[in-house]
Tab-separated table of C-alpha atoms and ligand atoms in Angstrom:
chain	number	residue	atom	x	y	z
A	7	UNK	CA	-74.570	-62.151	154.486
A	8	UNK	CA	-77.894	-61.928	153.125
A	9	UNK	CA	-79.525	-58.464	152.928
A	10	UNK	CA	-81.759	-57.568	155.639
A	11	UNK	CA	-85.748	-56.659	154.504
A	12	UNK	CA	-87.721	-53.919	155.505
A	13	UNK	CA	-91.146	-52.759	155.128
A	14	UNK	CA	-92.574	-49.529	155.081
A	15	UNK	CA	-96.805	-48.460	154.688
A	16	UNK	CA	-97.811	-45.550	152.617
A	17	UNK	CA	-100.996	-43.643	152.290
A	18	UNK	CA	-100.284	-40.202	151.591
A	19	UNK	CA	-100.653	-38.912	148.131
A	20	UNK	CA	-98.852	-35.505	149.254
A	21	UNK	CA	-95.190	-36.708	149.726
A	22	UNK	CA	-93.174	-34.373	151.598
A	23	UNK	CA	-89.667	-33.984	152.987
A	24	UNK	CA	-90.424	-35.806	156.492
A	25	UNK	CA	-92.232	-38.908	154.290
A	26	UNK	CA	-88.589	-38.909	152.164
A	27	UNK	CA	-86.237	-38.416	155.306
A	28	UNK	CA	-88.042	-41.534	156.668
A	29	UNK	CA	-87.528	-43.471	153.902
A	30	UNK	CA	-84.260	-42.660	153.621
A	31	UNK	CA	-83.344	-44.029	156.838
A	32	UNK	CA	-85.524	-47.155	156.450
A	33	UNK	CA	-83.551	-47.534	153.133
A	34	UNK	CA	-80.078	-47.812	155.361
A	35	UNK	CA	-81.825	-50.852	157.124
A	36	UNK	CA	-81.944	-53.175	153.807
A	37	UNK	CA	-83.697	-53.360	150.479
A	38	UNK	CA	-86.583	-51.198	150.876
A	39	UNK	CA	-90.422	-52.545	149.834
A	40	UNK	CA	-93.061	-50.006	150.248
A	41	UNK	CA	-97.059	-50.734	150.838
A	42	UNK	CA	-99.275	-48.760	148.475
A	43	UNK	CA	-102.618	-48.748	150.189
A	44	UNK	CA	-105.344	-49.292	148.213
A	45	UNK	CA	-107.746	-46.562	147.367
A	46	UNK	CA	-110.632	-48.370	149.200
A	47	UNK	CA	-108.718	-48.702	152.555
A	48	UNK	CA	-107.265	-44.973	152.112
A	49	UNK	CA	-111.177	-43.649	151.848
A	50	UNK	CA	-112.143	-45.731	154.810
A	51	UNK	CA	-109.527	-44.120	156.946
A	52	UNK	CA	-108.988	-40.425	155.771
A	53	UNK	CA	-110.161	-38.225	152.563
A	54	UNK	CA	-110.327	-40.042	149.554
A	55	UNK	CA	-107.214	-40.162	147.904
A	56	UNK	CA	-106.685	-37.084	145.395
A	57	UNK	CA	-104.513	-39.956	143.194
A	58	UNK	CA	-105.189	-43.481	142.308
A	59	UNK	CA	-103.541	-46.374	143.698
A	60	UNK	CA	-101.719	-46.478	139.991
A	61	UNK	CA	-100.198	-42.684	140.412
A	62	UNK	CA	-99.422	-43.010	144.168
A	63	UNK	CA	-97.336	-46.247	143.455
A	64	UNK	CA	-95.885	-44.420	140.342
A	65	UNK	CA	-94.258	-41.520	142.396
A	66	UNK	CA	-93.267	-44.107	145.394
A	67	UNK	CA	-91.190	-46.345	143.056
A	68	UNK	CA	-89.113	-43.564	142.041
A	69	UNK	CA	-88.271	-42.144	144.999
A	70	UNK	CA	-84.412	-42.690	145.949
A	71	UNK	CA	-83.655	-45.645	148.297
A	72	UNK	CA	-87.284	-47.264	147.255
A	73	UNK	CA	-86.850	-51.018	145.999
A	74	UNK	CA	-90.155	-52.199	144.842
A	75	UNK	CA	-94.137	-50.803	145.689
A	76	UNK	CA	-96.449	-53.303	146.373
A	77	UNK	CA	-100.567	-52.805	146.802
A	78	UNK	CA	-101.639	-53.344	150.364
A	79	UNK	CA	-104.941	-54.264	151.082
A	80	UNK	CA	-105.160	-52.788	154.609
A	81	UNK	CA	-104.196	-51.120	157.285
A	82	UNK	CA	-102.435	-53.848	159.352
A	83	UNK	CA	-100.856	-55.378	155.782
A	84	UNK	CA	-101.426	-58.680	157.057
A	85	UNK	CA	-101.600	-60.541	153.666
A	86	UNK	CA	-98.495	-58.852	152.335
A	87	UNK	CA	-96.408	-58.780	155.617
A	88	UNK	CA	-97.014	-62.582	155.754
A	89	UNK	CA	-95.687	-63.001	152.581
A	90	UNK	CA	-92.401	-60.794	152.666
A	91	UNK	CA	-91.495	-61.765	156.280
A	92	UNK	CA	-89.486	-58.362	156.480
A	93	UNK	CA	-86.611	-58.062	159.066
A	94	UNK	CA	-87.892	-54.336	160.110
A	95	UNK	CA	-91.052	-52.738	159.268
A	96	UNK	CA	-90.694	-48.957	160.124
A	97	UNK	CA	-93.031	-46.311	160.811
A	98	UNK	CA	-93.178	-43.175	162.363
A	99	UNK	CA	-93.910	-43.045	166.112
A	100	UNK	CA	-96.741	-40.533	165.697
A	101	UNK	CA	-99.086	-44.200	165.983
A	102	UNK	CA	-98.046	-44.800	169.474
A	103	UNK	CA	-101.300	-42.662	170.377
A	104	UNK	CA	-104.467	-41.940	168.454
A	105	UNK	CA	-106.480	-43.785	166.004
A	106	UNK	CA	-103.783	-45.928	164.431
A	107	UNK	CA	-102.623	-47.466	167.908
A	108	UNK	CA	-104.575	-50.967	166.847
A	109	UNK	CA	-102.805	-51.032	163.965
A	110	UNK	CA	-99.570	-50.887	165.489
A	111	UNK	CA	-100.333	-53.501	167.928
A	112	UNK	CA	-101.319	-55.578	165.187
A	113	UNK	CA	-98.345	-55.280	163.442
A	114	UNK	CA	-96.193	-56.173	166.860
A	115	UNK	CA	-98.158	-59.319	167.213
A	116	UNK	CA	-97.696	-60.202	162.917
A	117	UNK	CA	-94.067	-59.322	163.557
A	118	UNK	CA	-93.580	-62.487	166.231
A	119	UNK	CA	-94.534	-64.525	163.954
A	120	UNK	CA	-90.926	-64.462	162.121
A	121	UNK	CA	-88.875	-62.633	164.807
A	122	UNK	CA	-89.109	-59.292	162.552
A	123	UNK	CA	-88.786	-55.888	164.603
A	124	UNK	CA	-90.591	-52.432	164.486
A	125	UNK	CA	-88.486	-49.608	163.884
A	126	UNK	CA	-89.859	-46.477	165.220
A	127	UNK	CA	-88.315	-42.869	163.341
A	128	UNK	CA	-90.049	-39.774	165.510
A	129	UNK	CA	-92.398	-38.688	163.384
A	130	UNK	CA	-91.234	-35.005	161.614
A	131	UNK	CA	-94.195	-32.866	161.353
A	132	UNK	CA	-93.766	-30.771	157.942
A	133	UNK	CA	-94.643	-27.133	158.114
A	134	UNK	CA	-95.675	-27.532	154.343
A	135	UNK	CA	-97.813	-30.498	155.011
A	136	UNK	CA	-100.926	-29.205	156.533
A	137	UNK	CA	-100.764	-26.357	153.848
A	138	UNK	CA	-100.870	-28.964	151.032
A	139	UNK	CA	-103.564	-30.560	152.545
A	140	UNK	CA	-105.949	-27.931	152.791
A	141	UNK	CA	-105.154	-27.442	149.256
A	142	UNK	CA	-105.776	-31.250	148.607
A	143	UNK	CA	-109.245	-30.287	150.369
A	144	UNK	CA	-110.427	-27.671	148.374
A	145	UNK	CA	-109.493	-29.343	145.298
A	146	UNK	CA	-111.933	-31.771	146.416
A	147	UNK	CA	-114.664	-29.809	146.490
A	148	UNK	CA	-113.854	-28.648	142.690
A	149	UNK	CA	-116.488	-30.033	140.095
A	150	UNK	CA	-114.390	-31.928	138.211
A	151	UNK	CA	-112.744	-33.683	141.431
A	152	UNK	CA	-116.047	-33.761	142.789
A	153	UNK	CA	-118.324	-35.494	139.995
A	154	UNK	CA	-117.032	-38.664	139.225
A	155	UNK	CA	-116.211	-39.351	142.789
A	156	UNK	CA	-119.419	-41.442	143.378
A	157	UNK	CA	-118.594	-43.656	140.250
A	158	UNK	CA	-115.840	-44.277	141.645
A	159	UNK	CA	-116.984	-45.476	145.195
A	160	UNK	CA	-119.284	-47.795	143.476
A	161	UNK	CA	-115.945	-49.402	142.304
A	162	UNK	CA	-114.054	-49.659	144.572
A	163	UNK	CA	-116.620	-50.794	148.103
A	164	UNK	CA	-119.623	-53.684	147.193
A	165	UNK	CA	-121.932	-50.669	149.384
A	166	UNK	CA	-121.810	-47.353	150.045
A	167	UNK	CA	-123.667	-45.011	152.011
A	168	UNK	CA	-125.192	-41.377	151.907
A	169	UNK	CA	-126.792	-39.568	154.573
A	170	UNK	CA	-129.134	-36.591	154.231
A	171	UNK	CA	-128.189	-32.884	154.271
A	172	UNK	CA	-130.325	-30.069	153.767
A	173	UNK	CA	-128.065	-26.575	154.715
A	174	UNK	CA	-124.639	-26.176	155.139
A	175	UNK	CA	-124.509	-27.070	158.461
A	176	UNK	CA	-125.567	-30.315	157.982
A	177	UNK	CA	-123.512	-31.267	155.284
A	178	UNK	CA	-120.823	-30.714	157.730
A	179	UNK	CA	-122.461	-33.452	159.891
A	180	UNK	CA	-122.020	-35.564	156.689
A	181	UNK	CA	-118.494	-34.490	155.656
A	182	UNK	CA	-117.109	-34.652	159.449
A	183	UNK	CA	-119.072	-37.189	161.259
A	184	UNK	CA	-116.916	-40.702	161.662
A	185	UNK	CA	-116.452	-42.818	164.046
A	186	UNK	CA	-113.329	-45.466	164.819
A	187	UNK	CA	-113.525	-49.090	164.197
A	188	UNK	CA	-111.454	-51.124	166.258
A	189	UNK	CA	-108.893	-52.321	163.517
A	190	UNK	CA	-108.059	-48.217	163.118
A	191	UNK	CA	-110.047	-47.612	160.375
A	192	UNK	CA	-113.125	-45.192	160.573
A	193	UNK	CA	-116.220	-45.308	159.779
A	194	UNK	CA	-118.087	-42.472	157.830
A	195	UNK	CA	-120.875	-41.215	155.295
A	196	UNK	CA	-119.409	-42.028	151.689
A	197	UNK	CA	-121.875	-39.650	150.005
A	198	UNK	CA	-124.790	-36.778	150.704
A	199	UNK	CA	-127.820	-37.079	149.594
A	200	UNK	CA	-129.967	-33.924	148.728
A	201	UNK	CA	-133.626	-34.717	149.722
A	202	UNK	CA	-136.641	-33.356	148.526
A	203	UNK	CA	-138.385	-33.782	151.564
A	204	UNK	CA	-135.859	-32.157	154.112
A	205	UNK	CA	-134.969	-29.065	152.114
A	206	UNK	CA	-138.620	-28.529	151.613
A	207	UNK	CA	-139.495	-29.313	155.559
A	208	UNK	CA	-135.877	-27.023	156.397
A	209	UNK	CA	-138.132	-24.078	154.824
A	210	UNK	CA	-141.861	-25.031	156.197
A	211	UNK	CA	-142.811	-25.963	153.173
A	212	UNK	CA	-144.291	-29.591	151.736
A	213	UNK	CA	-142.611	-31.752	149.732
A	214	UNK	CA	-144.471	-31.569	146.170
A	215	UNK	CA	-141.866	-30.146	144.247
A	216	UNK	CA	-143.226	-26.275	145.697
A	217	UNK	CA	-139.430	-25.600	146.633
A	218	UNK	CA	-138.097	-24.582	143.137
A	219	UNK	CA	-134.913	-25.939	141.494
A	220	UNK	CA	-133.598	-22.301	141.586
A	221	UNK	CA	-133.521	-22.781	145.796
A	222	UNK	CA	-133.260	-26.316	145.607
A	223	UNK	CA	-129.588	-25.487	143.540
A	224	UNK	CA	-129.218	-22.446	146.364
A	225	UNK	CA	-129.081	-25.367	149.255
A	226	UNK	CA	-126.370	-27.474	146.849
A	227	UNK	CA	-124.353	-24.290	146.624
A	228	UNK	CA	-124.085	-24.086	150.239
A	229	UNK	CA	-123.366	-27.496	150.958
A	230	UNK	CA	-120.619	-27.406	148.329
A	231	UNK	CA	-118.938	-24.211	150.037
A	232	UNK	CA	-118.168	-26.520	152.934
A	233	UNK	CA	-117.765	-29.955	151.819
A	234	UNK	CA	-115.933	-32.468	149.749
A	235	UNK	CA	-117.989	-35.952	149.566
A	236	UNK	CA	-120.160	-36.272	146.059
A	237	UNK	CA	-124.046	-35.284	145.998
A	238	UNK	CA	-127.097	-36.940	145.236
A	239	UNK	CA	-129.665	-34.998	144.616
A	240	UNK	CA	-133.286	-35.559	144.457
A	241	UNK	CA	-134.709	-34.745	141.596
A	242	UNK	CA	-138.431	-35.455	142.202
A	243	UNK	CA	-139.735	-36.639	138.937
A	244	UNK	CA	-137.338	-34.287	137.361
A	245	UNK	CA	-140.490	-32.494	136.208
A	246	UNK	CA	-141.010	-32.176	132.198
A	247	UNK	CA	-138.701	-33.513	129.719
A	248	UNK	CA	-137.802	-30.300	127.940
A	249	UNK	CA	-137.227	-29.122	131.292
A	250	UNK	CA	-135.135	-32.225	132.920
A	251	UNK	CA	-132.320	-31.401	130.596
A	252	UNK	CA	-131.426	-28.188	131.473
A	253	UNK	CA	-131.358	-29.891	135.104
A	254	UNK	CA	-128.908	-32.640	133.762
A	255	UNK	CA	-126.386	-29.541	132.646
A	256	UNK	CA	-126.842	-27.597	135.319
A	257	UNK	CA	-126.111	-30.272	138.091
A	258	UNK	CA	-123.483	-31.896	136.031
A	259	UNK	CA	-121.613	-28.233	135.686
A	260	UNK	CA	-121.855	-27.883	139.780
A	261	UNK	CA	-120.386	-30.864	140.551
A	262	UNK	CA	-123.231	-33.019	141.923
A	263	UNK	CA	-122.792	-36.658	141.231
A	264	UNK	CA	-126.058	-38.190	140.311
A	265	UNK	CA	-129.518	-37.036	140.278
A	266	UNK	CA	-132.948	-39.525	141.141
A	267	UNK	CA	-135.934	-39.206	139.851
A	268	UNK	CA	-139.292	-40.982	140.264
A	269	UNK	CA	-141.702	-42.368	137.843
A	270	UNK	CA	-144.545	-40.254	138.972
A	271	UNK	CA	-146.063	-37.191	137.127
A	272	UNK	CA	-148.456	-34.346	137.819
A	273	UNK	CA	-149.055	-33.098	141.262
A	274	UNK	CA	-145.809	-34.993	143.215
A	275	UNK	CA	-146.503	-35.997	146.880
A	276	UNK	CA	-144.225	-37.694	149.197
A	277	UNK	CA	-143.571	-41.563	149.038
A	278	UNK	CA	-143.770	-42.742	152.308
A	279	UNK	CA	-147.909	-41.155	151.946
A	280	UNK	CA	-148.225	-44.033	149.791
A	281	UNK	CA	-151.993	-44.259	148.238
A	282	UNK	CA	-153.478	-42.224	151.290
A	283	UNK	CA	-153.386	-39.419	149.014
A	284	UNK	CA	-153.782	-39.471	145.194
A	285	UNK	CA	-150.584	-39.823	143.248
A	286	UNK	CA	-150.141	-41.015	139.613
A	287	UNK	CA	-147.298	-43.547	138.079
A	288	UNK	CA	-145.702	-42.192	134.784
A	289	UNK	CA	-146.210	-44.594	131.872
A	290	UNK	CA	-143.239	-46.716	131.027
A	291	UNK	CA	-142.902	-45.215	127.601
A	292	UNK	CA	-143.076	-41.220	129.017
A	293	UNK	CA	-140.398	-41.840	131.568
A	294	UNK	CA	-138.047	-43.929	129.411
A	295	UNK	CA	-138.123	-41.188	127.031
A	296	UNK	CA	-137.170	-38.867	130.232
A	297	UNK	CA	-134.235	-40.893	130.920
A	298	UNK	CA	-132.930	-41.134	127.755
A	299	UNK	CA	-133.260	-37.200	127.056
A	300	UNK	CA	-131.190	-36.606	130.391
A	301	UNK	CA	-128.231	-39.172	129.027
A	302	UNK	CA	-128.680	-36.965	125.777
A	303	UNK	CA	-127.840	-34.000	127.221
A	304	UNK	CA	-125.069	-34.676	129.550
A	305	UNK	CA	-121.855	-33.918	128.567
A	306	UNK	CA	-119.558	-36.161	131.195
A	307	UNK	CA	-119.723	-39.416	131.544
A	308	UNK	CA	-120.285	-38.902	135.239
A	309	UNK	CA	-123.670	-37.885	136.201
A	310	UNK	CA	-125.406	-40.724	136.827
A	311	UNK	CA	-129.035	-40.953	136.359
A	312	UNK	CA	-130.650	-43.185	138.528
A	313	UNK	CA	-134.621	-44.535	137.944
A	314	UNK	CA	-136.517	-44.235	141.111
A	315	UNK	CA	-139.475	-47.240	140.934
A	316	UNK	CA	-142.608	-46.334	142.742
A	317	UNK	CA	-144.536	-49.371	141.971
A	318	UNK	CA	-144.385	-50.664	145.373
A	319	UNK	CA	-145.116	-47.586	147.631
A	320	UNK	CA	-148.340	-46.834	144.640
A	321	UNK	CA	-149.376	-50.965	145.331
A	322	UNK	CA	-148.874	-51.311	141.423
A	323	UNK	CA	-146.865	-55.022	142.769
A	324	UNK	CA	-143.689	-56.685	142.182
A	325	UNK	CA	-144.086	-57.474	138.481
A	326	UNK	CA	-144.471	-54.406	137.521
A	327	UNK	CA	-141.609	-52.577	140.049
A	328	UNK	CA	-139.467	-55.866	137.673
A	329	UNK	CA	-140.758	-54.716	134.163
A	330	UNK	CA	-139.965	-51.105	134.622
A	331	UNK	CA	-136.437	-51.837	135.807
A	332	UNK	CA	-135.367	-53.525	133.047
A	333	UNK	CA	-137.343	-50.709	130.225
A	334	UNK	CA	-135.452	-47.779	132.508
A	335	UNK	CA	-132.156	-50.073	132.374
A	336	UNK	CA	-132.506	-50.017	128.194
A	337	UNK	CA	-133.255	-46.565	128.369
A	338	UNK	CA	-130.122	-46.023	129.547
A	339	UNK	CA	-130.670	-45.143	133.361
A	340	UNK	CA	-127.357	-45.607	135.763
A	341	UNK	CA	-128.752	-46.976	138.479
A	342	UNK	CA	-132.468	-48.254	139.759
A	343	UNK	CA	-134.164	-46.860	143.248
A	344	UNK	CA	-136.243	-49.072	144.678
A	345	UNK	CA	-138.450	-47.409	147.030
A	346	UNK	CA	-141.033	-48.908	149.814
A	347	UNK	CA	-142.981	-47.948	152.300
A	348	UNK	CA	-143.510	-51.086	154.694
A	349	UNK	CA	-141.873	-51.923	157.764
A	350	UNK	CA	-141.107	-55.212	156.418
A	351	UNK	CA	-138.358	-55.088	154.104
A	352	UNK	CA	-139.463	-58.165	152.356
A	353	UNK	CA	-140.920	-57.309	149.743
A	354	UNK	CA	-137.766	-54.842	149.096
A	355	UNK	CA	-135.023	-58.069	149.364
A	356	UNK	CA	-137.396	-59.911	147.069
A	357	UNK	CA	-137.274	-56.628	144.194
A	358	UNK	CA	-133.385	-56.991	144.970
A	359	UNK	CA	-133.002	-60.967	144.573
A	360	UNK	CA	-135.494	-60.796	140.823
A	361	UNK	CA	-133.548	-57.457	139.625
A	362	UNK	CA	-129.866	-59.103	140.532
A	363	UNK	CA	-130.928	-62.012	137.969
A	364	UNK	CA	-131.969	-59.383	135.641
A	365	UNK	CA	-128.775	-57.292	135.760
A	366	UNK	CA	-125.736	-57.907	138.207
A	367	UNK	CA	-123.970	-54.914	137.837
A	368	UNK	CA	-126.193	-51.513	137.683
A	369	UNK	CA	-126.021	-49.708	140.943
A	370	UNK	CA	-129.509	-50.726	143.078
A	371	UNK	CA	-130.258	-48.035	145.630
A	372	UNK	CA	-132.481	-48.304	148.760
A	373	UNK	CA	-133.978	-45.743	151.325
A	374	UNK	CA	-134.696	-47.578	154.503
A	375	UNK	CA	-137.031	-45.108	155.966
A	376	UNK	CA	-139.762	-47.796	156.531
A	377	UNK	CA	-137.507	-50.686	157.051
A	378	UNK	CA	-135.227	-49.246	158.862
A	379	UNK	CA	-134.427	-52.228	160.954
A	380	UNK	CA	-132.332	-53.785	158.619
A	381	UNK	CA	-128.372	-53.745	158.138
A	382	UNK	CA	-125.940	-52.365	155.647
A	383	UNK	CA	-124.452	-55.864	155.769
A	384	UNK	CA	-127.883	-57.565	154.576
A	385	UNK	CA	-128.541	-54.757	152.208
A	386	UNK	CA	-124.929	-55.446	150.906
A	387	UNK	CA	-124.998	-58.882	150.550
A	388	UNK	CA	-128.663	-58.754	148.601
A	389	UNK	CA	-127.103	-56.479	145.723
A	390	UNK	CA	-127.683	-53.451	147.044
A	391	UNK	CA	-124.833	-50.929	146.480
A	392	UNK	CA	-125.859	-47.551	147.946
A	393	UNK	CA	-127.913	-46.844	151.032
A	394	UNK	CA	-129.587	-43.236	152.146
A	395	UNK	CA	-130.707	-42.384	155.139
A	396	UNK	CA	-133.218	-39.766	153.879
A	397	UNK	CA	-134.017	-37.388	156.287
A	398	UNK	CA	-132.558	-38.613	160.149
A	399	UNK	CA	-130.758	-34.902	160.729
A	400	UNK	CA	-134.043	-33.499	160.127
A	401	UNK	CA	-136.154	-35.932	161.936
A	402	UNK	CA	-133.764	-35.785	165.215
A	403	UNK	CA	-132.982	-32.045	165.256
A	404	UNK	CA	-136.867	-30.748	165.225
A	405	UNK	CA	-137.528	-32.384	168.578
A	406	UNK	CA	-134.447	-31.169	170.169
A	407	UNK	CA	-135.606	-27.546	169.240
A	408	UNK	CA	-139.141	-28.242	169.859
A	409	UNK	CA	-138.230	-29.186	173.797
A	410	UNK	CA	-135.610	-26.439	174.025
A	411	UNK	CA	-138.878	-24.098	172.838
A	412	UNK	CA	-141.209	-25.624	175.293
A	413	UNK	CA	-138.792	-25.576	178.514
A	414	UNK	CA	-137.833	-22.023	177.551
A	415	UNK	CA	-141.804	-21.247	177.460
A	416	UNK	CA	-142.549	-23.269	180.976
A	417	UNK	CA	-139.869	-21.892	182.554
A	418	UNK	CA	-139.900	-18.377	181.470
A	419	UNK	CA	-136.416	-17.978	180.708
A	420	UNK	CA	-133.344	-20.249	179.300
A	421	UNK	CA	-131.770	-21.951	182.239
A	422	UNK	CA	-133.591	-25.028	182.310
A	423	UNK	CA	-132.802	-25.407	178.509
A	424	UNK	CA	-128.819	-24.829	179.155
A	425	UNK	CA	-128.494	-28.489	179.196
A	426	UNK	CA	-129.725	-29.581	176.155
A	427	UNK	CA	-128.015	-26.741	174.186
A	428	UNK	CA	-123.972	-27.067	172.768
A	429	UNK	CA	-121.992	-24.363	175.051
A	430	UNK	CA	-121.729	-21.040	173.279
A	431	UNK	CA	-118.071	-21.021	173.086
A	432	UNK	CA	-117.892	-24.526	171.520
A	433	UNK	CA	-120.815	-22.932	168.777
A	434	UNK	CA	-119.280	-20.015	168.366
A	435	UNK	CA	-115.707	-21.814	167.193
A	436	UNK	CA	-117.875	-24.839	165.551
A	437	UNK	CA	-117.006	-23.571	161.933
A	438	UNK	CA	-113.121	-22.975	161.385
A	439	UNK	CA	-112.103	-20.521	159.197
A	440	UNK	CA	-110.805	-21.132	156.082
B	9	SPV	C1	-136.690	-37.602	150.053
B	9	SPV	O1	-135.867	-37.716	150.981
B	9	SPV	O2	-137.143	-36.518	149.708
B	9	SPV	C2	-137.161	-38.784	149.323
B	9	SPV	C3	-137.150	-40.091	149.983
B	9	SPV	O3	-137.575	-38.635	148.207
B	9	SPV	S1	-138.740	-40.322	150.664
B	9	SPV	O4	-139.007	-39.234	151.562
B	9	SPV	O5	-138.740	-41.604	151.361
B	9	SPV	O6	-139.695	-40.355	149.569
B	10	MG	MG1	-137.966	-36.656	147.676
């Protein structure tokens, strides 16, 4: 009689005794083959994983009762399920409800396909488990886990994305937010991006670099306390050279992931002004020499430093938004910005088409404030590999307070307003403890 097959999928890089009792039993079924997901399907479904695809699949193979770990690509396992036809595939019945429950069906319906069977254990909740994982949290939010995490999304997805936060609150939105795909998967913010223009509008002030880096680092801080996904700050034009430095060290000791700045000097106004108000480019020369004194100081390989390109929002034209790419590229910058101010994204997807001939690897960043009509998907497929949304929290939370202001003032007290504001017990227990 030939052995029976069974198959078994694992995400978790904290292994406890209800993950080993399972396999155990699956292991009295046949010869054992267990699914390592990938890192890139574990971070679009949970946390990012706290151990690579190579260390998870190191500590699965030697787990008693464990035949061989293979790498599976996603959740369902279609490609590798096809190609093991496996008598049982077992799981814990914990999927029958919840976010996983398309998975499951999935795998019924692959499972036909050879007369295999689902084998379902009841799922054993470990006391230790949610322990460990608040500990697999926090170490999250530690520098060194924190840092390099951004690098590593740009290897592992073609695109990621980063949405704005400006207080603590906020970068909750951006840590917590997600929302379910219909193949069980989520959908979330990769990354958090640390905006000039919202921590200086947060504190009623404007956006020319007035808000110094001392409370600029104060708003990191407290967006640190409470999340785990890597930074990106703003860095304005990272001011003077001498000074840009001690910004590199400072940022890169933190924890933030990579820091932007723009090729514009003297009095800083916002982009999206454009030429309505006067603004001057940096000379090629001046703010090569910038970047390469940042990737002189740093002391990780981590910190990225990305060139921001204002050529197109300052009218300077294509050619020249091209030519300072490729100086800030030999200067040693980690990634390019390409920033616009027009509705039209066209002249953004041409920058993208001339600077993926130049270079088809550096990280190319958009901010589709302006064009905001177009999709991650096209962004994706013209080169571009991480998108912010700037300042949307901000935009979309002022005129919520504004009306809740004005009703309260027309109405003379706060009834009227009752239905635009979260109930008082749900604010009250918004925040968990730690
Ligand atoms: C910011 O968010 O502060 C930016 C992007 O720098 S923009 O406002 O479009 O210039
Ligand atoms: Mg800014």
């Amino acid at each position: 009689m030939t052995e029976k097959t069974v198959f078994m999928s694992f995400s978790s890089d904290i292994i406890h005794g209800g993950h080993t009792r399972i396999i155990q039993r699956a292991a009295k079924l046949g010869k054992l083959t267990i699914g390592a997901l990938t890192d890139e399907a574990i971070a679009g479904y949970k946390r990012f994983p706290l151990l690579t695809l190579t260390e998870r699949m190191e500590i699965l193979r030697n787990i008693n009762g464990v035949g061989e770990v293979v790498v599976q690509k996603t959740l369902a396992a279609e490609e590798e399920l096809r190609l093991l036809k496996p008598d049982y595939v077992v799981h814990g019945d914990d999927w029958r409800a919840g976010p996983q429950m398309p998975v499951r069906g999935k795998i019924i319906e692959l499972l036909k396909e050879w007369g295999g069977e689902l084998v379902e254990y009841p799922y054993s909740a470990d006391p230790n488990f949610s322990r460990l994982e608040g500990f697999g949290q926090a170490q999250m939010s530690m520098p060194d886990f924190r840092r390099g995490r951004l690098k590593r999304l740009f290897a592992l997805k073609p695109l990621v994305t980063a949405i704005e936060a400006h207080n603590g609150l906020t970068g909750l939105l951006a840590e917590k937010v997600r929302i379910p795909n219909e193949d069980g998967s989520v959908r979330q913010f990769d990354a958090m991006w640390l905006s000039s223009l919202c921590d200086s509008t947060a504190k009623g002030k404007p956006d020319i670099e007035l808000v110094d880096m001392t409370s600029r680092l104060r708003t990191v801080d407290d967006i640190m306390e409470v999340t785990t996904k890597p930074i990106v700050f703003d860095g304005d034009t990272g001011g003077l050279s001498e000074h840009f430095t001690w910004l590199v060290r400072t940022l890169e000791r933190v924890g933030v992931s990579a820091i932007i700045i723009e090729d514009k000097k003297g009095l800083k106004k916002n982009s999206l002004l454009g030429v309505s108000v006067v603004q001057e480019q940096d000379t090629i020369e001046d703010f090569s020499a910038k970047i390469r004194a940042g990737k002189q100081a740093q002391l990780t390989k981590e910190l990225m430093i990305v060139a921001r390109i204002e050529s197109l929002i300052l009218e300077k034209g294509h050619d020249d938004a091209l030519k300072r790419a490729a100086a800030y590229l030999e200067a040693g910058a980690d990634g390019i910005m390409i920033h616009s101010r027009l509705k039209n994204p066209s002249e953004i997807f041409k920058f993208c088409e001339d600077f993926r001939k130049l270079d088809d690897h550096t990280p190319l960043v958009v901010v589709p404030t302006s064009f905001s009509s177009v999709r991650e998907e096209e962004f994706r497929d013209a080169g571009v590999n991480l998108v912010i949304y700037a300042n949307h929290l901000l935009r979309s939370a002022f005129p919520a307070m504004k009306k809740t202001a004005e009703t309260i003032l027309k109405h003379r007290r706060a009834l009227e307003a009752d239905e635009f504001c979260m109930p008082f017990q749900e604010i009250i227990t918004l925040i968990p403890d730690m």
